[in-house]
Backbone as a printed PyTorch tensor [residue, N CA C, xyz], in Angstrom:
tensor([[[ -6.8860,  70.1410, -37.2430],
         [ -6.0740,  71.1440, -37.9080],
         [ -5.8740,  70.7450, -39.3740]],

        [[ -6.0590,  71.6920, -40.2620],
         [ -5.8590,  71.4290, -41.6830],
         [ -4.3850,  71.5190, -42.0580]],

        [[ -4.0460,  70.7770, -43.1100],
         [ -2.6990,  70.7910, -43.6620],
         [ -2.8070,  71.2840, -45.1000]],

        [[ -2.0300,  72.2980, -45.4820],
         [ -2.0130,  72.8320, -46.8440],
         [ -0.8700,  72.1420, -47.5780]],

        [[ -1.2180,  71.2020, -48.4520],
         [ -0.2240,  70.3030, -49.0500],
         [ -0.0450,  70.5210, -50.5490]],

        [[  1.1430,  70.1370, -51.0220],
         [  1.3960,  69.9950, -52.4550],
         [  2.5020,  68.9760, -52.6350]],

        [[  2.5420,  68.3740, -53.8200],
         [  3.5880,  67.4260, -54.1800],
         [  4.5250,  68.1550, -55.1350]],

        [[  5.8280,  68.0230, -54.9000],
         [  6.7640,  68.7520, -55.7310],
         [  8.0970,  68.0570, -55.9060]],

        [[  8.9350,  68.7030, -56.6880],
         [ 10.2790,  68.2320, -57.0110],
         [ 11.2500,  69.3750, -56.7390]],

        [[ 12.3640,  69.0720, -56.0660],
         [ 13.3880,  70.0850, -55.7830],
         [ 14.5330,  69.9450, -56.7770]],

        [[ 14.8910,  71.0430, -57.4380],
         [ 16.0580,  70.9730, -58.3240],
         [ 17.3460,  70.8590, -57.5060]],

        [[ 18.3960,  70.3250, -58.1120],
         [ 19.6800,  70.2090, -57.4100],
         [ 20.2280,  71.5920, -57.0210]],

        [[ 21.1340,  71.5850, -56.0750],
         [ 21.7120,  72.8230, -55.5250],
         [ 22.3100,  73.7180, -56.6090]],

        [[ 23.0490,  73.1400, -57.5750],
         [ 23.6770,  73.9740, -58.6010],
         [ 22.6430,  74.6580, -59.4960]],

        [[ 21.5380,  74.0140, -59.7490],
         [ 20.4650,  74.6160, -60.5520],
         [ 19.7920,  75.7290, -59.7470]],

        [[ 19.5790,  75.4750, -58.4590],
         [ 18.9980,  76.5240, -57.6050],
         [ 19.9140,  77.7480, -57.5610]],

        [[ 21.2290,  77.5250, -57.5780],
         [ 22.1820,  78.6420, -57.5720],
         [ 22.0620,  79.4710, -58.8520]],

        [[ 21.8780,  78.8030, -59.9930],
         [ 21.6760,  79.5250, -61.2570],
         [ 20.4050,  80.3750, -61.1590]],

        [[ 19.3450,  79.7980, -60.6060],
         [ 18.0740,  80.5160, -60.4980],
         [ 18.1790,  81.7130, -59.5610]],

        [[ 18.7650,  81.5190, -58.3920],
         [ 18.8790,  82.6470, -57.4600],
         [ 19.8130,  83.7190, -58.0240]],

        [[ 20.8090,  83.3100, -58.8020],
         [ 21.7030,  84.2770, -59.4350],
         [ 21.0170,  85.1290, -60.4840]],

        [[ 19.9490,  84.6240, -61.0610],
         [ 19.2140,  85.3770, -62.0810],
         [ 18.2110,  86.3550, -61.4700]],

        [[ 17.9030,  86.1960, -60.1920],
         [ 16.8600,  86.9990, -59.5570],
         [ 17.3250,  88.4290, -59.3230]],

        [[ 16.4130,  89.3650, -59.5460],
         [ 16.6800,  90.7720, -59.2790],
         [ 16.2300,  91.6400, -60.4300]],

        [[ 16.1900,  92.9250, -60.1770],
         [ 15.8740,  93.8750, -61.2400],
         [ 14.4200,  94.2670, -61.3380]],

        [[ 13.5780,  93.7540, -60.4540],
         [ 12.1700,  94.1700, -60.4420],
         [ 11.8690,  94.6640, -59.0290]],

        [[ 11.8310,  95.9810, -58.8830],
         [ 11.5920,  96.5760, -57.5650],
         [ 10.2290,  96.1250, -57.0360]],

        [[ 10.2180,  95.6920, -55.7780],
         [  8.9680,  95.2840, -55.1420],
         [  8.5970,  93.8270, -55.3410]],

        [[  9.3440,  93.1170, -56.1790],
         [  9.0650,  91.6870, -56.3850],
         [  9.4580,  90.9250, -55.1230]],

        [[  8.7020,  89.8830, -54.8130],
         [  9.0580,  88.9900, -53.7020],
         [  9.7660,  87.7840, -54.3090]],

        [[ 11.0970,  87.8580, -54.3570],
         [ 11.8990,  86.7860, -54.9460],
         [ 11.8780,  85.5800, -54.0250]],

        [[ 11.8460,  84.4090, -54.5980],
         [ 11.8160,  83.1730, -53.8240],
         [ 13.1970,  82.9000, -53.2240]],

        [[ 13.2090,  82.3390, -52.0340],
         [ 14.4680,  81.9350, -51.4170],
         [ 14.8580,  80.5580, -51.9670]],

        [[ 16.0850,  80.1610, -51.7100],
         [ 16.5480,  78.8400, -52.1330],
         [ 15.6080,  77.7510, -51.6170]],

        [[ 15.1540,  77.8700, -50.3700],
         [ 14.2690,  76.8630, -49.7680],
         [ 12.9090,  76.7620, -50.4580]],

        [[ 12.5260,  77.8020, -51.1770],
         [ 11.2170,  77.8180, -51.8330],
         [ 11.2520,  77.3170, -53.2730]],

        [[ 12.4170,  77.1140, -53.8430],
         [ 12.5120,  76.7440, -55.2630],
         [ 12.1370,  75.2800, -55.4610]],

        [[ 11.1080,  75.0600, -56.2740],
         [ 10.6040,  73.7110, -56.5360],
         [  9.7100,  73.7460, -57.7720]],

        [[  9.4100,  72.5720, -58.2730],
         [  8.3840,  72.4030, -59.2960],
         [  7.1850,  71.7770, -58.5950]],

        [[  6.0360,  72.4020, -58.6930],
         [  4.8390,  71.7960, -58.1340],
         [  4.3560,  70.7310, -59.1050]],

        [[  4.3120,  69.4930, -58.6350],
         [  3.7800,  68.4040, -59.4550],
         [  2.2600,  68.3520, -59.3460]],

        [[  1.7440,  68.6720, -58.1630],
         [  0.2800,  68.7080, -57.9720],
         [ -0.0200,  69.4650, -56.6980]],

        [[ -0.7690,  70.5560, -56.8150],
         [ -1.2410,  71.2880, -55.6510],
         [ -2.4360,  70.5320, -55.0850]],

        [[ -2.4750,  70.3960, -53.7670],
         [ -3.5640,  69.6720, -53.1100],
         [ -4.4590,  70.6300, -52.3400]],

        [[ -3.8670,  71.5160, -51.5650],
         [ -4.6360,  72.4700, -50.7760],
         [ -4.8610,  71.9730, -49.3620]],

        [[ -5.8530,  72.5440, -48.7060],
         [ -6.1280,  72.2380, -47.3040],
         [ -6.8910,  70.9280, -47.1630]],

        [[ -6.3210,  70.0390, -46.3440],
         [ -6.9630,  68.7590, -46.0300],
         [ -6.7910,  68.4970, -44.5400]],

        [[ -7.6910,  67.6870, -43.9870],
         [ -7.5480,  67.3550, -42.5670],
         [ -6.4600,  66.2920, -42.3820]],

        [[ -6.1630,  65.9970, -41.1240],
         [ -5.0610,  65.0940, -40.7840],
         [ -5.2370,  63.6970, -41.4030]],

        [[ -6.4630,  63.1840, -41.3710],
         [ -6.7130,  61.8420, -41.9140],
         [ -6.4510,  61.8060, -43.4160]],

        [[ -6.9750,  62.8000, -44.1310],
         [ -6.7660,  62.8540, -45.5910],
         [ -5.2800,  63.0730, -45.8960]],

        [[ -4.5990,  63.8790, -45.0810],
         [ -3.1610,  64.1040, -45.2930],
         [ -2.4040,  62.7810, -45.2470]],

        [[ -2.7660,  61.8990, -44.3110],
         [ -2.1350,  60.5800, -44.2340],
         [ -2.4390,  59.7330, -45.4560]],

        [[ -3.6840,  59.7940, -45.9280],
         [ -4.0660,  59.0590, -47.1370],
         [ -3.3060,  59.5770, -48.3590]],

        [[ -3.1290,  60.9030, -48.4320],
         [ -2.3810,  61.5050, -49.5460],
         [ -0.9510,  60.9710, -49.5390]],

        [[ -0.3130,  60.9530, -48.3700],
         [  1.0700,  60.4610, -48.2820],
         [  1.1720,  59.0150, -48.7460]],

        [[  0.2150,  58.1750, -48.3390],
         [  0.2330,  56.7720, -48.7730],
         [  0.0430,  56.6480, -50.2830]],

        [[ -0.8670,  57.4470, -50.8390],
         [ -1.1320,  57.3820, -52.2780],
         [  0.0840,  57.8390, -53.0820]],

        [[  0.7260,  58.9150, -52.6410],
         [  1.8950,  59.4200, -53.3670],
         [  3.0660,  58.4410, -53.2420]],

        [[  3.2010,  57.7940, -52.0930],
         [  4.2840,  56.8240, -51.8920],
         [  4.2000,  55.6610, -52.8720]],

        [[  2.9990,  55.3580, -53.3540],
         [  2.8070,  54.2300, -54.2880],
         [  3.1250,  54.5840, -55.7400]],

        [[  3.3060,  55.8570, -56.0380],
         [  3.5520,  56.2860, -57.4200],
         [  4.9610,  55.8870, -57.8340]],

        [[  5.0570,  55.2840, -58.9950],
         [  6.3460,  54.8350, -59.5250],
         [  6.6430,  55.5730, -60.8250]],

        [[  7.8400,  56.0940, -60.8950],
         [  8.3160,  56.7250, -62.1190],
         [  9.8360,  56.7980, -62.0430]],

        [[ 10.4710,  56.8910, -63.1780],
         [ 11.9240,  57.0340, -63.2280],
         [ 12.3080,  58.4620, -62.8460]],

        [[ 13.5870,  58.6710, -62.5400],
         [ 14.0990,  60.0270, -62.3540],
         [ 13.7910,  60.8090, -63.6350]],

        [[ 13.5210,  62.0770, -63.4860],
         [ 13.0930,  62.9070, -64.6140],
         [ 14.2000,  63.8930, -64.9580]],

        [[ 14.6890,  63.8210, -66.2170],
         [ 15.7330,  64.7300, -66.6810],
         [ 15.1320,  65.8650, -67.4880]],

        [[ 15.5200,  67.0750, -67.1370],
         [ 15.0630,  68.2890, -67.8220],
         [ 16.2150,  69.2840, -67.8530]],

        [[ 15.9700,  70.4130, -68.4730],
         [ 16.9120,  71.5380, -68.4390],
         [ 16.0960,  72.8080, -68.2700]],

        [[ 16.7230,  73.8380, -67.7090],
         [ 16.0630,  75.1440, -67.6430],
         [ 15.8040,  75.6170, -69.0590]],

        [[ 14.6830,  76.3010, -69.2500],
         [ 14.2810,  76.6900, -70.6000],
         [ 13.6030,  78.0600, -70.5820]],

        [[ 14.4040,  79.1050, -70.3940],
         [ 13.8870,  80.4630, -70.4510],
         [ 13.0500,  80.8360, -69.2390]],

        [[ 12.4180,  81.9840, -69.3350],
         [ 11.5610,  82.4870, -68.2690],
         [ 10.2280,  82.9280, -68.8660]],

        [[  9.2520,  83.1060, -68.0000],
         [  7.9480,  83.5710, -68.4480],
         [  7.2020,  84.2040, -67.2960]],

        [[  5.9350,  84.4830, -67.5360],
         [  5.1130,  85.1360, -66.5300],
         [  3.7290,  84.5250, -66.5020]],

        [[  3.1080,  84.5830, -65.3350],
         [  1.6950,  84.2860, -65.2030],
         [  0.9930,  85.6110, -64.9730]],

        [[ -0.1800,  85.7480, -65.5730],
         [ -0.9470,  86.9730, -65.4000],
         [ -2.3340,  86.6420, -64.8690]],

        [[ -2.8920,  87.6140, -64.2100],
         [ -4.2660,  87.5160, -63.7310],
         [ -4.9030,  88.8770, -63.9610]],

        [[ -5.9890,  88.8730, -64.6800],
         [ -6.7030,  90.1060, -65.0230],
         [ -5.7700,  91.1270, -65.6760]],

        [[ -4.9150,  90.6320, -66.5720],
         [ -4.0290,  91.5000, -67.3270],
         [ -2.8050,  92.0020, -66.5810]],

        [[ -2.5880,  91.5280, -65.3730],
         [ -1.4620,  91.9770, -64.5500],
         [ -0.5440,  90.7980, -64.2500]],

        [[  0.7610,  90.9930, -64.4020],
         [  1.7180,  89.9360, -64.0820],
         [  1.7340,  89.7150, -62.5740]],

        [[  1.5180,  88.4540, -62.1600],
         [  1.5530,  88.1640, -60.7180],
         [  2.6620,  87.1860, -60.3380]],

        [[  3.3420,  86.6110, -61.3170],
         [  4.4640,  85.7170, -61.0150],
         [  5.4130,  85.6500, -62.2020]],

        [[  6.6900,  85.4860, -61.8920],
         [  7.7440,  85.2570, -62.8870],
         [  8.2730,  83.8520, -62.6270]],

        [[  8.4870,  83.0790, -63.6990],
         [  8.9180,  81.6950, -63.5350],
         [ 10.0150,  81.3200, -64.5270]],

        [[ 10.7220,  80.2490, -64.1800],
         [ 11.6990,  79.6260, -65.0830],
         [ 11.0440,  78.3860, -65.6750]],

        [[ 11.1720,  78.2220, -66.9800],
         [ 10.5900,  77.0680, -67.6510],
         [ 11.5140,  75.8640, -67.6130]],

        [[ 10.9430,  74.7100, -67.9260],
         [ 11.6670,  73.4410, -67.9610],
         [ 11.3190,  72.6980, -69.2420]],

        [[ 12.3160,  72.0600, -69.8450],
         [ 12.0680,  71.2790, -71.0550],
         [ 12.9620,  70.0430, -71.0340]],

        [[ 12.5160,  68.9390, -71.5760],
         [ 11.1520,  68.7340, -72.0560],
         [ 10.1940,  68.5660, -70.8720]],

        [[  8.9450,  68.8830, -71.1110],
         [  7.9600,  68.8380, -70.0400],
         [  7.0850,  67.6010, -70.0270]],

        [[  7.2670,  66.6930, -71.0050],
         [  6.3480,  65.5510, -71.1090],
         [  6.4230,  64.6130, -69.9100]],

        [[  7.6130,  64.3170, -69.3810],
         [  7.7210,  63.4200, -68.2220],
         [  7.1160,  64.0800, -66.9800]],

        [[  7.2940,  65.3970, -66.8570],
         [  6.6810,  66.1150, -65.7320],
         [  5.1610,  66.0870, -65.8440]],

        [[  4.6420,  66.2340, -67.0490],
         [  3.1890,  66.1750, -67.2600],
         [  2.6470,  64.7770, -66.9570]],

        [[  3.3870,  63.7410, -67.3360],
         [  2.9510,  62.3640, -67.0150],
         [  2.9120,  62.1420, -65.5050]],

        [[  3.9280,  62.6340, -64.8000],
         [  3.9470,  62.5140, -63.3440],
         [  2.7600,  63.2610, -62.7420]],

        [[  2.4860,  64.4450, -63.2280],
         [  1.3320,  65.2210, -62.7610],
         [  0.0390,  64.4170, -62.9230]],

        [[ -0.1280,  63.7970, -64.0920],
         [ -1.3410,  62.9980, -64.3260],
         [ -1.4310,  61.8130, -63.3690]],

        [[ -0.3000,  61.1290, -63.1160],
         [ -0.3020,  59.9900, -62.1780],
         [ -0.7270,  60.4400, -60.7830]],

        [[ -0.1520,  61.5420, -60.3370],
         [ -0.5010,  62.0570, -59.0060],
         [ -1.9590,  62.4790, -58.9790]],

        [[ -2.3930,  63.1670, -60.0050],
         [ -3.7790,  63.6340, -60.0810],
         [ -4.7510,  62.4480, -59.9980]],

        [[ -4.4830,  61.3870, -60.7530],
         [ -5.3600,  60.2020, -60.7220],
         [ -5.3650,  59.5520, -59.3460]],

        [[ -4.1990,  59.4740, -58.6950],
         [ -4.1200,  58.8750, -57.3560],
         [ -4.9330,  59.6900, -56.3550]],

        [[ -4.9110,  61.0060, -56.4870],
         [ -5.6400,  61.8570, -55.5460],
         [ -7.1420,  61.8610, -55.8300]],

        [[ -7.5090,  61.7700, -57.0860],
         [ -8.9310,  61.6560, -57.4410],
         [ -9.4980,  60.3670, -56.8580]],

        [[ -8.7130,  59.2870, -56.8910],
         [ -9.1500,  58.0020, -56.3230],
         [ -9.4100,  58.1190, -54.8170]],

        [[ -8.7770,  59.1030, -54.1530],
         [ -9.0260,  59.3400, -52.7300],
         [-10.2770,  60.1940, -52.4880]],

        [[-10.8350,  60.7090, -53.5900],
         [-12.0030,  61.5680, -53.4650],
         [-11.6900,  63.0530, -53.5160]],

        [[-10.4240,  63.3930, -53.7690],
         [-10.0710,  64.8060, -53.9050],
         [-10.4250,  65.2830, -55.3110]],

        [[-10.7170,  66.5710, -55.4580],
         [-11.0700,  67.0740, -56.7900],
         [ -9.8630,  67.0640, -57.7310]],

        [[-10.1510,  66.9620, -59.0170],
         [ -9.0960,  67.0480, -60.0390],
         [ -8.5250,  68.4620, -60.0310]],

        [[ -7.2730,  68.5740, -60.4410],
         [ -6.6680,  69.9000, -60.5790],
         [ -7.4280,  70.6380, -61.6760]],

        [[ -7.8150,  71.8640, -61.3970],
         [ -8.6520,  72.6070, -62.3210],
         [ -7.9210,  73.3870, -63.3850]],

        [[ -6.6170,  73.6130, -63.2190],
         [ -5.9080,  74.4260, -64.1990],
         [ -4.9860,  73.5620, -65.0580]],

        [[ -4.6360,  74.1180, -66.1970],
         [ -3.6920,  73.4290, -67.0800],
         [ -2.3520,  73.3150, -66.3700]],

        [[ -1.6570,  72.2000, -66.5760],
         [ -0.3700,  71.9890, -65.9340],
         [  0.7400,  72.5540, -66.8040]],

        [[  1.4880,  73.5120, -66.2620],
         [  2.6270,  74.1210, -66.9450],
         [  3.8360,  73.9430, -66.0360]],

        [[  4.7380,  72.9970, -66.3460],
         [  5.9000,  72.7790, -65.4810],
         [  6.7720,  74.0370, -65.4130]],

        [[  7.0450,  74.4980, -64.2050],
         [  7.8320,  75.7150, -64.0150],
         [  8.3610,  75.7740, -62.5860]],

        [[  9.3100,  76.6690, -62.3770],
         [  9.8270,  76.9840, -61.0490],
         [  9.5650,  78.4630, -60.8290]],

        [[  8.7320,  78.7950, -59.8560],
         [  8.4270,  80.1970, -59.5790],
         [  9.6770,  80.8910, -59.0470]],

        [[  9.9890,  82.0370, -59.6570],
         [ 11.1310,  82.8400, -59.2250],
         [ 10.6940,  84.0090, -58.3490]],

        [[  9.5600,  84.6260, -58.6840],
         [  9.0950,  85.7910, -57.9240],
         [  7.5840,  85.8690, -57.9680]],

        [[  7.0420,  86.3960, -56.8990],
         [  5.6260,  86.7360, -56.8380],
         [  5.5560,  88.2600, -56.8230]],

        [[  4.5820,  88.7880, -57.5370],
         [  4.4920,  90.2300, -57.6910],
         [  3.2030,  90.7400, -57.0510]],

        [[  3.3200,  91.6890, -56.1140],
         [  2.1240,  92.2060, -55.4500],
         [  1.2290,  92.9690, -56.4150]],

        [[ -0.0560,  93.0280, -56.0710],
         [ -1.0430,  93.7080, -56.9200],
         [ -0.6670,  95.1520, -57.2040]],

        [[ -0.0700,  95.7960, -56.2180],
         [  0.2370,  97.2250, -56.3390],
         [  1.4640,  97.5070, -57.2030]],

        [[  2.1760,  96.4610, -57.5980],
         [  3.4040,  96.6600, -58.3590],
         [  3.0720,  97.1260, -59.7720]],

        [[  3.5670,  98.2780, -60.1380],
         [  3.3350,  98.8080, -61.4840],
         [  4.6260,  98.8400, -62.2600]],

        [[  5.2750,  97.7060, -62.3970],
         [  6.6220,  97.6510, -62.9700],
         [  6.6600,  96.8220, -64.2470]],

        [[  5.6560,  96.9390, -65.1080],
         [  5.6200,  96.1130, -66.3210],
         [  6.8680,  96.2930, -67.1750]],

        [[  7.4290,  97.5130, -67.2290],
         [  8.6500,  97.7170, -68.0240],
         [  9.8310,  96.9440, -67.4180]],

        [[  9.9140,  96.8930, -66.0750],
         [ 10.9710,  96.1160, -65.4310],
         [ 10.7500,  94.6210, -65.6520]],

        [[  9.4980,  94.1920, -65.6130],
         [  9.1690,  92.7820, -65.8500],
         [  9.5340,  92.4000, -67.2770]],

        [[  9.1450,  93.2420, -68.2390],
         [  9.4880,  92.9880, -69.6450],
         [ 11.0080,  92.9120, -69.8280]],

        [[ 11.7450,  93.8100, -69.1680],
         [ 13.2060,  93.8200, -69.2840],
         [ 13.8080,  92.5530, -68.6740]],

        [[ 13.2770,  92.1110, -67.5350],
         [ 13.7730,  90.8840, -66.9060],
         [ 13.5520,  89.6960, -67.8360]],

        [[ 12.3570,  89.5900, -68.3940],
         [ 12.0370,  88.4600, -69.2770],
         [ 12.9120,  88.4850, -70.5260]],

        [[ 13.1310,  89.6580, -71.0940],
         [ 13.9970,  89.7630, -72.2740],
         [ 15.4370,  89.3860, -71.9250]],

        [[ 15.9240,  89.8430, -70.7800],
         [ 17.3150,  89.5840, -70.3850],
         [ 17.5620,  88.1130, -70.0740]],

        [[ 16.5210,  87.3800, -69.6370],
         [ 16.6930,  85.9880, -69.2200],
         [ 15.9860,  84.9950, -70.1390]],

        [[ 15.6060,  85.4570, -71.3200],
         [ 14.9000,  84.5770, -72.2650],
         [ 15.7300,  83.3410, -72.6100]],

        [[ 17.0280,  83.4690, -72.6010],
         [ 17.9080,  82.3510, -72.9420],
         [ 18.3610,  81.5400, -71.7370]],

        [[ 17.7280,  81.7330, -70.5710],
         [ 18.1230,  80.9800, -69.3810],
         [ 18.0880,  79.4900, -69.6960]],

        [[ 19.1890,  78.8390, -69.4590],
         [ 19.2800,  77.4080, -69.7580],
         [ 20.4400,  76.8000, -69.0120]],

        [[ 20.8920,  75.7030, -69.4960],
         [ 22.0020,  75.0080, -68.8690],
         [ 21.9350,  73.5450, -69.2090]],

        [[ 22.8580,  72.7840, -68.6430],
         [ 22.8570,  71.3450, -68.9130],
         [ 21.6470,  70.6680, -68.2830]],

        [[ 21.3250,  69.4940, -68.7920],
         [ 20.2360,  68.7030, -68.2150],
         [ 20.5730,  68.3240, -66.7810]],

        [[ 19.5400,  68.1900, -65.9890],
         [ 19.6930,  67.7320, -64.6130],
         [ 18.5120,  66.8250, -64.3030]],

        [[ 18.6290,  66.0810, -63.2260],
         [ 17.5830,  65.1080, -62.8850],
         [ 16.9060,  65.4710, -61.5720]],

        [[ 15.5920,  65.3030, -61.5670],
         [ 14.8310,  65.2970, -60.3260],
         [ 14.8640,  63.8490, -59.8510]],

        [[ 15.3600,  63.6280, -58.6440],
         [ 15.5560,  62.2630, -58.1680],
         [ 14.6190,  61.8660, -57.0280]],

        [[ 13.8600,  62.8250, -56.4960],
         [ 12.9480,  62.5360, -55.3920],
         [ 11.6190,  63.2680, -55.5880]],

        [[ 10.5760,  62.6250, -55.1780],
         [  9.2410,  63.2100, -55.1360],
         [  8.9860,  63.5820, -53.6820]],

        [[  8.5030,  64.7860, -53.4360],
         [  8.3620,  65.2770, -52.0650],
         [  6.9510,  65.7630, -51.8080]],

        [[  6.4170,  65.3890, -50.6500],
         [  5.1520,  65.9390, -50.1720],
         [  5.5100,  67.0750, -49.2260]],

        [[  5.0480,  68.2760, -49.5670],
         [  5.3320,  69.4740, -48.7870],
         [  4.0700,  69.9490, -48.0780]],

        [[  4.2810,  70.5750, -46.9160],
         [  3.2230,  71.3370, -46.2740],
         [  3.6210,  72.8010, -46.3580]],

        [[  2.7010,  73.6280, -46.7980],
         [  2.9490,  75.0500, -46.9620],
         [  2.3610,  75.8030, -45.7740]],

        [[  3.2030,  76.5850, -45.1270],
         [  2.7680,  77.4400, -44.0210],
         [  2.8390,  78.8820, -44.5140]],

        [[  1.7150,  79.5770, -44.5250],
         [  1.7100,  80.9750, -44.9520],
         [  2.0900,  81.8590, -43.7720]],

        [[  3.1060,  82.7110, -43.9920],
         [  3.5670,  83.6270, -42.9550],
         [  3.5470,  85.0490, -43.5020]],

        [[  3.7890,  86.0180, -42.6280],
         [  3.8610,  87.4170, -43.0690],
         [  4.9590,  87.6150, -44.1080]],

        [[  6.0170,  86.8160, -44.0170],
         [  7.1590,  86.9560, -44.9130],
         [  7.0540,  86.0730, -46.1560]],

        [[  5.9120,  85.4600, -46.3720],
         [  5.7370,  84.5680, -47.5140],
         [  5.5260,  83.1360, -47.0540]],

        [[  5.5330,  82.2370, -47.9920],
         [  5.2770,  80.8230, -47.6780],
         [  6.5500,  80.1370, -47.2000]],

        [[  6.3750,  79.2260, -46.2490],
         [  7.4510,  78.3430, -45.7980],
         [  7.0190,  76.9300, -46.1520]],

        [[  7.9190,  76.1650, -46.7570],
         [  7.6010,  74.8120, -47.1970],
         [  8.3430,  73.8030, -46.3300]],

        [[  7.5900,  72.9690, -45.6330],
         [  8.1660,  71.9270, -44.7940],
         [  7.9760,  70.5790, -45.4720]],

        [[  9.0060,  69.7480, -45.4460],
         [  8.9350,  68.4140, -46.0360],
         [  8.1470,  67.5070, -45.0920]],

        [[  7.0650,  66.8990, -45.6310],
         [  6.2730,  65.9310, -44.8800],
         [  6.8690,  64.5410, -45.0890]],

        [[  7.1620,  64.2140, -46.3640],
         [  7.7780,  62.9370, -46.7010],
         [  8.4390,  63.0680, -48.0640]],

        [[  9.3260,  62.1300, -48.3660],
         [ 10.1250,  62.2020, -49.5950],
         [ 10.4100,  60.7810, -50.0560]],

        [[ 10.2730,  60.5700, -51.3890],
         [ 10.4730,  59.2330, -51.9450],
         [ 11.3970,  59.3180, -53.1570]],

        [[ 12.3610,  58.3790, -53.2670],
         [ 13.2430,  58.3980, -54.4440],
         [ 12.4750,  58.0040, -55.7070]],

        [[ 12.8090,  58.6390, -56.7990],
         [ 12.2690,  58.2470, -58.0970],
         [ 13.1430,  57.1340, -58.6540]],

        [[ 12.5540,  56.2640, -59.4500],
         [ 13.3040,  55.1600, -60.0430],
         [ 13.5020,  54.0020, -59.0870]],

        [[ 12.7380,  53.9800, -57.9910],
         [ 12.8990,  52.9010, -57.0190],
         [ 12.1550,  51.6670, -57.4260]]])
């Protein structure tokens, strides 16, 4: 059986509350639940059970301090000219990018492919279906939340998640979790 894995960071409860409080105003958007809010440090994808165990061991060896950031506005990802996701930004992003590189190198050493896309630290707020024709609502949401921010907060644990795709969206189960700064 394959495991669909990614490595991520969960924001603290109060930050998740700010994010869920900002959600709404785009009809048809699939807003993320509190359980889904995270920063993907490195997407891995489908691997077999043996590789999943190797991934957990490799990630457990990664050392880094707790990472302090703050929310920094909102943005969108597009595909073929259509918005397919709305996200909250994080700043500064340099420590998150360094962590991404460490994880990427550890996984390449296992024989997994390098991540193919540019790393943009973010927390996905909503996924937008292909049929959604609400660009004016999306533009209004982004304008209304451009100043999304708050005090700095720390990511204190690195988590290996398994993603289960369901009819109602993705469910993320914790495979293992390691404190940062250990």
